[in-house]
Structure formats: structure tokens, C-alpha cells
């Protein structure tokens, strides 16, 4: 196992570019009317994994690990040629082992059958045979190349902006290597002192990023910094704290002349926490790249707003973005719609594969056979 992120398989093998993502969906895009449905599939299965993880009493980190396994598996496979529901169950089963909170295979099969059979999924034929899930586990670990150590943005978030007056968290609760961030820490002058609800907001933003493929494109510490940036920009209590911190820094009086240790009695004044602007500027990261990640997170939220959780397929509609006859329309999508799209993709792919297999059979040429026999 790698001692830090920079020498890990996560950094060296599983941070990919957009070309790799496009190539991974090359087969799927042939069987959808609109390629945007593939983006909704990412939200659809993230929600599915979260539901199954909640049923199995997983903590958020284990759900995030299962989601990462699912994303990595579909870098090498297509939705239309596999059973994503079996893959999702296997990802939860393997993630529980990887995060050292294993659950029995019978429990995973039972809970998966219960959740997948409900609307909007409607998977009534999920196998009750435990050996099917065990077999899928073998294929999953093989496609993951046995790289089961996952680095999440949560640890970087706690390292960067854990409130000063809080106790240190148990390292076992948040993954591996809390102190592996020296390459992005920069000046290392203190931690960003966010309000507790501001830290919670950044945590929730990180949770939401698993509904997209950002976890495959960027290192976790950059996602954590982008979440901090968005919290400072959009969270009202944090905005007030940021403004007060900047104002206090601007009006702070000049430091008094240094006194001797005898005069000061050996007491040292506690250095105040840096304001967010100074703190972010001191990090050893590309701020334009952080801003780009923040824009992608906002784009993910824009897509998610159009995903009507709990809606029926008949509730899909196109609504104007704002009043006016010529305004662009926004298409709303429901989980039932994605279920139907997925079923259509898999059925069309099965038909194509069957036709290909039939066309590969060479018909018998009786004229040639008779000629060869006569010769």
C-alpha cells in the first residue's frame, strides 16, 4: 500500500483525462438519443449506491469508496454490455471490505434485491444466489487491478480548514494519511477557521461531487479546495465571516515594538487564523484550475436540478427557463426515464451483438464443396 497519495495507484493510474472518459462511453453513446442521458446515469447510480449504502448502514466514506469503484469499473466497460445493478451491489460489497467494515454477502444480496425491486428501478430478477455476487466480485477486483486504496477529499478538507477549537478527528474515520498534503499546503501558516456550518457545507459539496465524474479527473485535494472556495462564495454565514476577517485585517493596527522575554513574561500571543483570500493564495496549487473545478461543480448542480427524484416517466417535460416566447427550454428528467433509457440501451446492444454473431457464420458453398470433392 502506498505511504502517500503521490506514490499511490490512485494518483498514478486512476486520474484520467476527458478523452479517456469519452472513449469509455463510445459504445453507450451509440444507443442513446441524447448523450446527455449518460451524464444523468452518473447521478442515477450515485443515488442508487447511496440508497444501498444507507440500507447497509455504511458511513459516507464507504459509500464514496463504492462510488469510486463503480466509476473505475465503467472506465473499462460500457453500461449497455453489463448489468450495472449487479456491479453496484458488488461495489458496495468490496468497498465494505476495503474500508474494514465488512458485511455478509447474504445481507448485501438481500438488501440489494429489496432496493432494486422498488420503483424507479424495477429490477425484479436480481439473483438471490450468493455465488453470482461472489463471481461479480472477482471480475470487479480484476478490472480494478486490485487497486482498492482510495483517497477522498474529506481528509484534505479536515487538514486545511478544521476549526481551530475542535478536537483532532480519529484518523481511522476519514481514510489514510491525514498529513500527506505537504505538496499542496504551500506556506502552511495555520488552518482556515471556517464556521462549523461552513465546514459542513464544504463537506456536503464534496458528497455531491460523487454524482459526477470529477473524482476520476482531479486529485482529491483539489476537489476539497474547490469545495472550500464555493463555501466561501455562496454560504451566507461563511461570507459574513470572510468579510469580517478581511475587514479586521485591513484595519489592524501596526504591531507594537517587540518586548523582551522578561518584559512579556514569556507569554506568546496566538497568531490569528489567516483570512480565506490569503489562505487560498498561499496554497501550492493552481488557482485557475481550482476555479475550473468549481465551475464544473456548479455545472453538476445545474444538471442535478433537472433530475426530478421520485418523478414518474410521464412527468418529463420541457419548461421555459424564464418568461418569454423565445426563451430556451429546460428538459426535466426523472429516474424512471433513466431506467427506461438504460433498458433500451442494453436491449439494442444485445440485438446488435446477436446480429453480429449470426453474420459471422459463413454459409456453406455447395458448389465449392462439390468441386473440391471432384478434384
mmCIF file of C-alpha atoms in Angstrom:
data_model
loop_
_atom_site.group_PDB
_atom_site.id
_atom_site.type_symbol
_atom_site.label_atom_id
_atom_site.label_comp_id
_atom_site.label_asym_id
_atom_site.label_seq_id
_atom_site.Cartn_x
_atom_site.Cartn_y
_atom_site.Cartn_z
ATOM 1 C CA UNK A 1 0.000 0.000 0.000
ATOM 2 C CA UNK A 2 1.288 3.461 -0.874
ATOM 3 C CA UNK A 3 2.514 5.599 2.001
ATOM 4 C CA UNK A 4 1.064 8.771 0.484
ATOM 5 C CA UNK A 5 -1.206 9.900 -2.323
ATOM 6 C CA UNK A 6 1.592 10.962 -4.669
ATOM 7 C CA UNK A 7 3.059 7.463 -4.900
ATOM 8 C CA UNK A 8 -0.296 5.669 -4.843
ATOM 9 C CA UNK A 9 -2.078 3.830 -7.635
ATOM 10 C CA UNK A 10 -4.888 6.375 -7.264
ATOM 11 C CA UNK A 11 -2.594 9.177 -8.431
ATOM 12 C CA UNK A 12 -0.525 7.211 -10.930
ATOM 13 C CA UNK A 13 -3.222 5.099 -12.623
ATOM 14 C CA UNK A 14 -6.700 6.367 -11.862
ATOM 15 C CA UNK A 15 -6.567 10.105 -12.587
ATOM 16 C CA UNK A 16 -7.651 10.223 -16.236
ATOM 17 C CA UNK A 17 -8.371 12.858 -18.879
ATOM 18 C CA UNK A 18 -11.582 13.636 -20.714
ATOM 19 C CA UNK A 19 -10.506 11.725 -23.797
ATOM 20 C CA UNK A 20 -10.382 8.558 -21.705
ATOM 21 C CA UNK A 21 -13.874 9.276 -20.395
ATOM 22 C CA UNK A 22 -15.222 9.824 -23.910
ATOM 23 C CA UNK A 23 -13.630 6.598 -25.125
ATOM 24 C CA UNK A 24 -15.154 4.721 -22.185
ATOM 25 C CA UNK A 25 -18.646 5.832 -23.278
ATOM 26 C CA UNK A 26 -18.049 5.254 -27.013
ATOM 27 C CA UNK A 27 -20.300 2.170 -27.138
ATOM 28 C CA UNK A 28 -23.007 3.631 -24.905
ATOM 29 C CA UNK A 29 -23.379 6.845 -26.893
ATOM 30 C CA UNK A 30 -24.461 4.827 -29.944
ATOM 31 C CA UNK A 31 -27.605 3.645 -28.159
ATOM 32 C CA UNK A 32 -28.960 6.867 -26.634
ATOM 33 C CA UNK A 33 -30.989 9.566 -28.342
ATOM 34 C CA UNK A 34 -29.217 12.285 -26.368
ATOM 35 C CA UNK A 35 -25.653 11.873 -24.998
ATOM 36 C CA UNK A 36 -26.694 13.974 -22.003
ATOM 37 C CA UNK A 37 -28.531 10.923 -20.676
ATOM 38 C CA UNK A 38 -25.117 9.438 -19.908
ATOM 39 C CA UNK A 39 -24.463 12.344 -17.527
ATOM 40 C CA UNK A 40 -27.783 11.628 -15.827
ATOM 41 C CA UNK A 41 -26.721 7.985 -15.485
ATOM 42 C CA UNK A 42 -23.866 9.166 -13.250
ATOM 43 C CA UNK A 43 -26.398 10.847 -10.928
ATOM 44 C CA UNK A 44 -28.782 7.884 -11.170
ATOM 45 C CA UNK A 45 -26.245 5.314 -9.997
ATOM 46 C CA UNK A 46 -24.726 7.612 -7.367
ATOM 47 C CA UNK A 47 -28.197 7.878 -5.822
ATOM 48 C CA UNK A 48 -28.624 4.105 -6.100
ATOM 49 C CA UNK A 49 -25.315 3.426 -4.335
ATOM 50 C CA UNK A 50 -26.214 5.932 -1.612
ATOM 51 C CA UNK A 51 -29.548 4.175 -1.004
ATOM 52 C CA UNK A 52 -27.952 0.746 -0.837
ATOM 53 C CA UNK A 53 -25.169 2.079 1.395
ATOM 54 C CA UNK A 54 -27.723 3.601 3.772
ATOM 55 C CA UNK A 55 -29.598 0.300 3.896
ATOM 56 C CA UNK A 56 -26.323 -1.466 4.752
ATOM 57 C CA UNK A 57 -25.515 1.159 7.452
ATOM 58 C CA UNK A 58 -22.395 2.383 5.660
ATOM 59 C CA UNK A 59 -20.676 5.605 6.699
ATOM 60 C CA UNK A 60 -20.263 8.221 3.971
ATOM 61 C CA UNK A 61 -16.647 7.286 3.270
ATOM 62 C CA UNK A 62 -17.631 3.700 2.445
ATOM 63 C CA UNK A 63 -20.383 4.919 0.108
ATOM 64 C CA UNK A 64 -17.839 7.205 -1.570
ATOM 65 C CA UNK A 65 -15.428 4.288 -1.981
ATOM 66 C CA UNK A 66 -18.161 2.150 -3.555
ATOM 67 C CA UNK A 67 -18.954 5.002 -5.946
ATOM 68 C CA UNK A 68 -15.287 5.303 -6.899
ATOM 69 C CA UNK A 69 -15.120 1.573 -7.613
ATOM 70 C CA UNK A 70 -18.226 1.882 -9.788
ATOM 71 C CA UNK A 71 -16.740 4.805 -11.761
ATOM 72 C CA UNK A 72 -13.442 2.982 -12.274
ATOM 73 C CA UNK A 73 -15.163 -0.190 -13.453
ATOM 74 C CA UNK A 74 -17.015 1.767 -16.137
ATOM 75 C CA UNK A 75 -13.805 3.282 -17.404
ATOM 76 C CA UNK A 76 -13.184 -0.170 -18.889
ATOM 77 C CA UNK A 77 -16.752 -1.327 -19.529
ATOM 78 C CA UNK A 78 -19.967 0.008 -21.015
ATOM 79 C CA UNK A 79 -23.406 0.223 -19.432
ATOM 80 C CA UNK A 80 -25.041 -1.434 -22.424
ATOM 81 C CA UNK A 81 -22.946 -4.623 -22.212
ATOM 82 C CA UNK A 82 -23.073 -5.202 -18.446
ATOM 83 C CA UNK A 83 -25.594 -5.343 -15.611
ATOM 84 C CA UNK A 84 -24.950 -2.087 -13.689
ATOM 85 C CA UNK A 85 -27.153 -3.199 -10.797
ATOM 86 C CA UNK A 86 -25.052 -6.294 -10.173
ATOM 87 C CA UNK A 87 -21.933 -4.124 -10.483
ATOM 88 C CA UNK A 88 -23.345 -1.639 -7.944
ATOM 89 C CA UNK A 89 -24.025 -4.408 -5.420
ATOM 90 C CA UNK A 90 -20.522 -5.812 -5.925
ATOM 91 C CA UNK A 91 -19.000 -2.343 -5.461
ATOM 92 C CA UNK A 92 -20.733 -1.975 -2.097
ATOM 93 C CA UNK A 93 -19.622 -5.452 -1.050
ATOM 94 C CA UNK A 94 -15.974 -4.828 -1.998
ATOM 95 C CA UNK A 95 -15.971 -1.275 -0.569
ATOM 96 C CA UNK A 96 -17.093 -2.604 2.807
ATOM 97 C CA UNK A 97 -14.102 -4.946 2.814
ATOM 98 C CA UNK A 98 -11.693 -2.247 1.631
ATOM 99 C CA UNK A 99 -12.847 0.153 4.360
ATOM 100 C CA UNK A 100 -12.634 -2.585 7.007
ATOM 101 C CA UNK A 101 -16.351 -2.659 7.790
ATOM 102 C CA UNK A 102 -17.331 -5.891 6.010
ATOM 103 C CA UNK A 103 -20.914 -7.081 5.692
ATOM 104 C CA UNK A 104 -22.052 -10.609 4.946
ATOM 105 C CA UNK A 105 -22.685 -11.398 1.305
ATOM 106 C CA UNK A 106 -26.192 -12.630 2.162
ATOM 107 C CA UNK A 107 -27.002 -9.221 3.639
ATOM 108 C CA UNK A 108 -25.809 -7.416 0.519
ATOM 109 C CA UNK A 109 -27.843 -9.699 -1.754
ATOM 110 C CA UNK A 110 -30.968 -9.378 0.407
ATOM 111 C CA UNK A 111 -30.821 -5.577 0.676
ATOM 112 C CA UNK A 112 -29.914 -5.154 -2.996
ATOM 113 C CA UNK A 113 -32.901 -7.276 -4.059
ATOM 114 C CA UNK A 114 -35.163 -5.206 -1.810
ATOM 115 C CA UNK A 115 -33.996 -1.802 -3.094
ATOM 116 C CA UNK A 116 -33.561 -2.701 -6.757
ATOM 117 C CA UNK A 117 -37.071 -4.194 -6.957
ATOM 118 C CA UNK A 118 -38.643 -0.884 -5.937
ATOM 119 C CA UNK A 119 -39.546 1.977 -8.240
ATOM 120 C CA UNK A 120 -37.969 3.569 -10.170
ATOM 121 C CA UNK A 121 -35.531 0.676 -10.741
ATOM 122 C CA UNK A 122 -37.951 -2.211 -11.142
ATOM 123 C CA UNK A 123 -35.269 -4.923 -11.195
ATOM 124 C CA UNK A 124 -37.349 -7.980 -10.331
ATOM 125 C CA UNK A 125 -34.841 -10.580 -11.498
ATOM 126 C CA UNK A 126 -31.819 -9.705 -9.347
ATOM 127 C CA UNK A 127 -30.344 -13.131 -8.480
ATOM 128 C CA UNK A 128 -30.817 -14.478 -4.977
ATOM 129 C CA UNK A 129 -27.876 -16.836 -5.463
ATOM 130 C CA UNK A 130 -24.934 -15.519 -3.425
ATOM 131 C CA UNK A 131 -22.464 -17.107 -5.826
ATOM 132 C CA UNK A 132 -23.497 -14.657 -8.571
ATOM 133 C CA UNK A 133 -22.395 -11.693 -6.463
ATOM 134 C CA UNK A 134 -19.217 -13.527 -5.442
ATOM 135 C CA UNK A 135 -18.432 -14.112 -9.121
ATOM 136 C CA UNK A 136 -19.051 -10.441 -9.907
ATOM 137 C CA UNK A 137 -16.705 -9.519 -7.060
ATOM 138 C CA UNK A 138 -13.942 -11.461 -8.813
ATOM 139 C CA UNK A 139 -14.496 -9.630 -12.121
ATOM 140 C CA UNK A 140 -14.718 -6.265 -10.359
ATOM 141 C CA UNK A 141 -11.454 -6.646 -8.459
ATOM 142 C CA UNK A 142 -9.790 -7.829 -11.664
ATOM 143 C CA UNK A 143 -10.904 -4.721 -13.592
ATOM 144 C CA UNK A 144 -9.851 -2.536 -10.655
ATOM 145 C CA UNK A 145 -6.410 -4.158 -10.931
ATOM 146 C CA UNK A 146 -6.585 -4.843 -7.172
ATOM 147 C CA UNK A 147 -6.199 -1.085 -6.517
ATOM 148 C CA UNK A 148 -8.565 -0.841 -3.559
ATOM 149 C CA UNK A 149 -6.979 2.042 -1.611
ATOM 150 C CA UNK A 150 -8.995 5.197 -2.294
ATOM 151 C CA UNK A 151 -8.088 8.757 -1.302
ATOM 152 C CA UNK A 152 -11.080 11.020 -0.686
ATOM 153 C CA UNK A 153 -11.285 14.829 -0.404
ATOM 154 C CA UNK A 154 -12.659 14.634 3.155
ATOM 155 C CA UNK A 155 -9.240 14.226 4.739
ATOM 156 C CA UNK A 156 -7.749 17.139 2.812
ATOM 157 C CA UNK A 157 -10.743 19.260 3.855
ATOM 158 C CA UNK A 158 -10.177 18.495 7.540
ATOM 159 C CA UNK A 159 -6.448 19.129 7.217
ATOM 160 C CA UNK A 160 -6.996 22.517 5.571
ATOM 161 C CA UNK A 161 -9.899 24.070 7.435
ATOM 162 C CA UNK A 162 -10.792 22.125 10.559
ATOM 163 C CA UNK A 163 -11.959 24.686 13.138
ATOM 164 C CA UNK A 164 -9.121 25.586 15.485
ATOM 165 C CA UNK A 165 -11.085 24.892 18.670
ATOM 166 C CA UNK A 166 -12.184 21.391 17.646
ATOM 167 C CA UNK A 167 -10.519 18.205 18.716
ATOM 168 C CA UNK A 168 -8.452 16.189 16.285
ATOM 169 C CA UNK A 169 -10.558 13.592 14.499
ATOM 170 C CA UNK A 170 -9.832 9.926 14.674
ATOM 171 C CA UNK A 171 -7.720 9.219 11.617
ATOM 172 C CA UNK A 172 -9.465 5.912 11.103
ATOM 173 C CA UNK A 173 -12.732 7.770 10.461
ATOM 174 C CA UNK A 174 -11.568 9.606 7.365
ATOM 175 C CA UNK A 175 -9.187 7.394 5.418
ATOM 176 C CA UNK A 176 -5.442 7.174 5.099
ATOM 177 C CA UNK A 177 -2.672 9.678 5.681
ATOM 178 C CA UNK A 178 -4.008 12.927 7.100
ATOM 179 C CA UNK A 179 -0.610 14.589 6.772
ATOM 180 C CA UNK A 180 0.162 13.717 3.157
ATOM 181 C CA UNK A 181 -0.677 17.200 1.886
ATOM 182 C CA UNK A 182 2.740 18.840 2.044
ATOM 183 C CA UNK A 183 2.799 19.244 -1.728
ATOM 184 C CA UNK A 184 -0.274 21.462 -1.744
ATOM 185 C CA UNK A 185 -0.018 23.023 1.699
ATOM 186 C CA UNK A 186 2.122 25.937 0.472
ATOM 187 C CA UNK A 187 3.102 28.334 3.246
ATOM 188 C CA UNK A 188 1.451 26.088 5.824
ATOM 189 C CA UNK A 189 0.557 29.070 8.015
ATOM 190 C CA UNK A 190 -2.319 27.800 10.108
ATOM 191 C CA UNK A 191 -5.697 26.433 9.085
ATOM 192 C CA UNK A 192 -8.662 28.239 7.619
ATOM 193 C CA UNK A 193 -11.003 28.866 10.541
ATOM 194 C CA UNK A 194 -14.429 28.294 8.985
ATOM 195 C CA UNK A 195 -17.667 28.374 10.968
ATOM 196 C CA UNK A 196 -18.829 24.867 11.832
ATOM 197 C CA UNK A 197 -21.777 25.134 9.450
ATOM 198 C CA UNK A 198 -19.374 26.364 6.760
ATOM 199 C CA UNK A 199 -17.245 23.253 7.198
ATOM 200 C CA UNK A 200 -20.401 21.164 6.990
ATOM 201 C CA UNK A 201 -21.375 22.909 3.746
ATOM 202 C CA UNK A 202 -17.976 22.140 2.202
ATOM 203 C CA UNK A 203 -18.382 18.524 3.338
ATOM 204 C CA UNK A 204 -21.793 18.316 1.644
ATOM 205 C CA UNK A 205 -20.361 19.786 -1.565
ATOM 206 C CA UNK A 206 -17.741 17.024 -1.591
ATOM 207 C CA UNK A 207 -20.510 14.451 -1.096
ATOM 208 C CA UNK A 208 -22.313 15.885 -4.118
ATOM 209 C CA UNK A 209 -19.265 15.705 -6.388
ATOM 210 C CA UNK A 210 -19.592 11.903 -6.422
ATOM 211 C CA UNK A 211 -22.676 12.373 -8.591
ATOM 212 C CA UNK A 212 -20.321 13.377 -11.381
ATOM 213 C CA UNK A 213 -17.033 12.029 -12.741
ATOM 214 C CA UNK A 214 -14.871 14.715 -11.111
ATOM 215 C CA UNK A 215 -13.365 12.061 -8.836
ATOM 216 C CA UNK A 216 -11.789 10.484 -11.941
ATOM 217 C CA UNK A 217 -10.487 13.743 -13.388
ATOM 218 C CA UNK A 218 -8.881 15.560 -10.459
ATOM 219 C CA UNK A 219 -6.880 14.724 -7.312
ATOM 220 C CA UNK A 220 -8.942 14.780 -4.106
ATOM 221 C CA UNK A 221 -7.133 17.744 -2.542
ATOM 222 C CA UNK A 222 -8.096 19.972 -5.498
ATOM 223 C CA UNK A 223 -11.739 18.962 -5.135
ATOM 224 C CA UNK A 224 -11.541 19.793 -1.416
ATOM 225 C CA UNK A 225 -10.062 23.234 -2.132
ATOM 226 C CA UNK A 226 -12.754 23.904 -4.755
ATOM 227 C CA UNK A 227 -15.385 22.975 -2.147
ATOM 228 C CA UNK A 228 -13.809 25.450 0.305
ATOM 229 C CA UNK A 229 -13.829 28.136 -2.380
ATOM 230 C CA UNK A 230 -17.517 27.572 -3.185
ATOM 231 C CA UNK A 231 -18.372 27.635 0.510
ATOM 232 C CA UNK A 232 -16.659 31.000 0.919
ATOM 233 C CA UNK A 233 -18.509 32.379 -2.113
ATOM 234 C CA UNK A 234 -22.043 31.027 -1.666
ATOM 235 C CA UNK A 235 -22.570 30.174 2.020
ATOM 236 C CA UNK A 236 -24.001 33.317 3.752
ATOM 237 C CA UNK A 237 -22.580 32.753 7.286
ATOM 238 C CA UNK A 238 -19.178 31.982 5.797
ATOM 239 C CA UNK A 239 -19.457 35.062 3.573
ATOM 240 C CA UNK A 240 -20.013 37.191 6.680
ATOM 241 C CA UNK A 241 -17.069 35.534 8.425
ATOM 242 C CA UNK A 242 -14.857 36.114 5.383
ATOM 243 C CA UNK A 243 -15.870 39.778 5.137
ATOM 244 C CA UNK A 244 -15.256 40.331 8.850
ATOM 245 C CA UNK A 245 -11.862 38.619 8.646
ATOM 246 C CA UNK A 246 -10.766 40.746 5.690
ATOM 247 C CA UNK A 247 -12.036 43.940 7.332
ATOM 248 C CA UNK A 248 -10.239 43.120 10.575
ATOM 249 C CA UNK A 249 -7.017 42.527 8.668
ATOM 250 C CA UNK A 250 -7.350 45.828 6.817
ATOM 251 C CA UNK A 251 -7.933 47.865 9.987
ATOM 252 C CA UNK A 252 -5.495 46.048 12.262
ATOM 253 C CA UNK A 253 -3.006 48.433 13.960
ATOM 254 C CA UNK A 254 0.684 48.073 13.400
ATOM 255 C CA UNK A 255 2.442 45.602 15.636
ATOM 256 C CA UNK A 256 3.953 47.210 18.771
ATOM 257 C CA UNK A 257 7.714 47.148 19.313
ATOM 258 C CA UNK A 258 8.998 43.754 20.315
ATOM 259 C CA UNK A 259 9.403 43.338 24.052
ATOM 260 C CA UNK A 260 11.959 41.191 25.753
ATOM 261 C CA UNK A 261 11.002 37.856 27.180
ATOM 262 C CA UNK A 262 11.494 39.310 30.671
ATOM 263 C CA UNK A 263 9.014 42.107 29.981
ATOM 264 C CA UNK A 264 6.459 39.858 28.336
ATOM 265 C CA UNK A 265 6.743 37.235 30.998
ATOM 266 C CA UNK A 266 7.332 34.537 28.371
ATOM 267 C CA UNK A 267 3.746 34.769 27.102
ATOM 268 C CA UNK A 268 3.231 34.473 23.370
ATOM 269 C CA UNK A 269 0.254 35.881 21.553
ATOM 270 C CA UNK A 270 -1.644 33.328 19.474
ATOM 271 C CA UNK A 271 -1.322 34.012 15.783
ATOM 272 C CA UNK A 272 -4.747 34.673 14.257
ATOM 273 C CA UNK A 273 -6.089 32.375 11.567
ATOM 274 C CA UNK A 274 -5.499 33.689 8.030
ATOM 275 C CA UNK A 275 -8.378 35.163 6.067
ATOM 276 C CA UNK A 276 -9.638 32.957 3.193
ATOM 277 C CA UNK A 277 -8.102 35.067 0.424
ATOM 278 C CA UNK A 278 -4.643 34.951 2.000
ATOM 279 C CA UNK A 279 -5.037 31.280 2.865
ATOM 280 C CA UNK A 280 -6.053 30.176 -0.647
ATOM 281 C CA UNK A 281 -3.343 32.330 -2.218
ATOM 282 C CA UNK A 282 -0.743 30.625 -0.028
ATOM 283 C CA UNK A 283 -1.620 27.111 -1.181
ATOM 284 C CA UNK A 284 0.735 25.416 -3.596
ATOM 285 C CA UNK A 285 -1.965 24.750 -6.219
ATOM 286 C CA UNK A 286 -3.115 26.269 -9.493
ATOM 287 C CA UNK A 287 -5.936 28.638 -8.563
ATOM 288 C CA UNK A 288 -7.208 28.812 -12.186
ATOM 289 C CA UNK A 289 -7.534 25.016 -12.074
ATOM 290 C CA UNK A 290 -9.396 25.244 -8.753
ATOM 291 C CA UNK A 291 -11.735 27.808 -10.319
ATOM 292 C CA UNK A 292 -12.290 25.462 -13.266
ATOM 293 C CA UNK A 293 -13.204 22.612 -10.902
ATOM 294 C CA UNK A 294 -15.589 24.948 -9.073
ATOM 295 C CA UNK A 295 -17.268 25.763 -12.394
ATOM 296 C CA UNK A 296 -17.666 22.055 -13.119
ATOM 297 C CA UNK A 297 -19.243 21.530 -9.700
ATOM 298 C CA UNK A 298 -21.721 24.313 -10.458
ATOM 299 C CA UNK A 299 -22.434 22.647 -13.801
ATOM 300 C CA UNK A 300 -23.120 19.396 -11.955
ATOM 301 C CA UNK A 301 -25.613 21.205 -9.703
ATOM 302 C CA UNK A 302 -27.288 22.708 -12.769
ATOM 303 C CA UNK A 303 -27.713 19.215 -14.230
ATOM 304 C CA UNK A 304 -28.884 17.806 -10.903
ATOM 305 C CA UNK A 305 -31.628 20.448 -10.646
ATOM 306 C CA UNK A 306 -33.162 18.924 -13.758
ATOM 307 C CA UNK A 307 -33.200 15.447 -12.205
ATOM 308 C CA UNK A 308 -36.599 15.010 -10.541
ATOM 309 C CA UNK A 309 -36.040 12.403 -7.847
ATOM 310 C CA UNK A 310 -39.214 10.406 -7.285
ATOM 311 C CA UNK A 311 -40.917 11.547 -10.501
ATOM 312 C CA UNK A 312 -42.631 9.194 -12.919
ATOM 313 C CA UNK A 313 -41.593 8.811 -16.526
ATOM 314 C CA UNK A 314 -44.724 10.688 -17.615
ATOM 315 C CA UNK A 315 -43.621 13.754 -15.624
ATOM 316 C CA UNK A 316 -40.803 14.542 -18.039
ATOM 317 C CA UNK A 317 -41.437 17.975 -19.504
ATOM 318 C CA UNK A 318 -39.778 20.910 -21.163
ATOM 319 C CA UNK A 319 -40.243 24.151 -19.279
ATOM 320 C CA UNK A 320 -39.068 27.661 -20.151
ATOM 321 C CA UNK A 321 -36.081 28.843 -18.195
ATOM 322 C CA UNK A 322 -37.677 32.303 -17.851
ATOM 323 C CA UNK A 323 -40.842 34.017 -19.126
ATOM 324 C CA UNK A 324 -40.875 34.752 -22.831
ATOM 325 C CA UNK A 325 -41.782 33.056 -26.069
ATOM 326 C CA UNK A 326 -38.251 32.659 -27.397
ATOM 327 C CA UNK A 327 -36.600 31.602 -24.146
ATOM 328 C CA UNK A 328 -34.642 28.322 -24.145
ATOM 329 C CA UNK A 329 -36.363 25.303 -22.634
ATOM 330 C CA UNK A 330 -35.044 23.074 -19.875
ATOM 331 C CA UNK A 331 -35.716 19.344 -20.089
ATOM 332 C CA UNK A 332 -36.564 17.723 -16.766
ATOM 333 C CA UNK A 333 -35.556 14.075 -16.341
ATOM 334 C CA UNK A 334 -36.801 11.519 -13.827
ATOM 335 C CA UNK A 335 -35.184 8.318 -12.512
ATOM 336 C CA UNK A 336 -37.878 6.295 -14.283
ATOM 337 C CA UNK A 337 -36.829 7.904 -17.564
ATOM 338 C CA UNK A 338 -33.222 6.861 -16.980
ATOM 339 C CA UNK A 339 -34.355 3.332 -16.105
ATOM 340 C CA UNK A 340 -36.156 3.101 -19.450
ATOM 341 C CA UNK A 341 -33.187 4.606 -21.312
ATOM 342 C CA UNK A 342 -30.841 2.074 -19.712
ATOM 343 C CA UNK A 343 -33.126 -0.844 -20.579
ATOM 344 C CA UNK A 344 -33.392 0.381 -24.172
ATOM 345 C CA UNK A 345 -29.600 0.704 -24.430
ATOM 346 C CA UNK A 346 -28.983 -2.827 -23.181
ATOM 347 C CA UNK A 347 -31.676 -4.329 -25.406
ATOM 348 C CA UNK A 348 -30.383 -2.568 -28.535
ATOM 349 C CA UNK A 349 -26.829 -3.649 -27.789
ATOM 350 C CA UNK A 350 -27.950 -7.251 -27.279
ATOM 351 C CA UNK A 351 -29.703 -7.216 -30.666
ATOM 352 C CA UNK A 352 -26.607 -5.820 -32.383
ATOM 353 C CA UNK A 353 -24.342 -8.416 -30.788
ATOM 354 C CA UNK A 354 -26.682 -11.211 -31.801
ATOM 355 C CA UNK A 355 -26.805 -9.977 -35.404
ATOM 356 C CA UNK A 356 -23.019 -9.746 -35.444
ATOM 357 C CA UNK A 357 -22.691 -13.315 -34.212
ATOM 358 C CA UNK A 358 -25.115 -14.565 -36.868
ATOM 359 C CA UNK A 359 -23.319 -12.673 -39.640
ATOM 360 C CA UNK A 360 -20.018 -14.251 -38.611
ATOM 361 C CA UNK A 361 -21.323 -17.710 -39.554
ATOM 362 C CA UNK A 362 -20.019 -18.483 -43.066
ATOM 363 C CA UNK A 363 -22.732 -20.082 -45.242
ATOM 364 C CA UNK A 364 -21.911 -23.389 -46.899
ATOM 365 C CA UNK A 365 -20.974 -23.088 -50.578
ATOM 366 C CA UNK A 366 -22.120 -26.388 -52.073
ATOM 367 C CA UNK A 367 -20.551 -25.599 -55.487
ATOM 368 C CA UNK A 368 -17.118 -25.227 -53.912
ATOM 369 C CA UNK A 369 -17.632 -28.376 -51.844
ATOM 370 C CA UNK A 370 -18.509 -30.435 -54.940
ATOM 371 C CA UNK A 371 -15.549 -29.020 -56.867
ATOM 372 C CA UNK A 372 -13.177 -29.907 -54.066
ATOM 373 C CA UNK A 373 -14.662 -33.396 -53.809
ATOM 374 C CA UNK A 374 -14.324 -33.957 -57.550
ATOM 375 C CA UNK A 375 -10.723 -32.776 -57.558
#
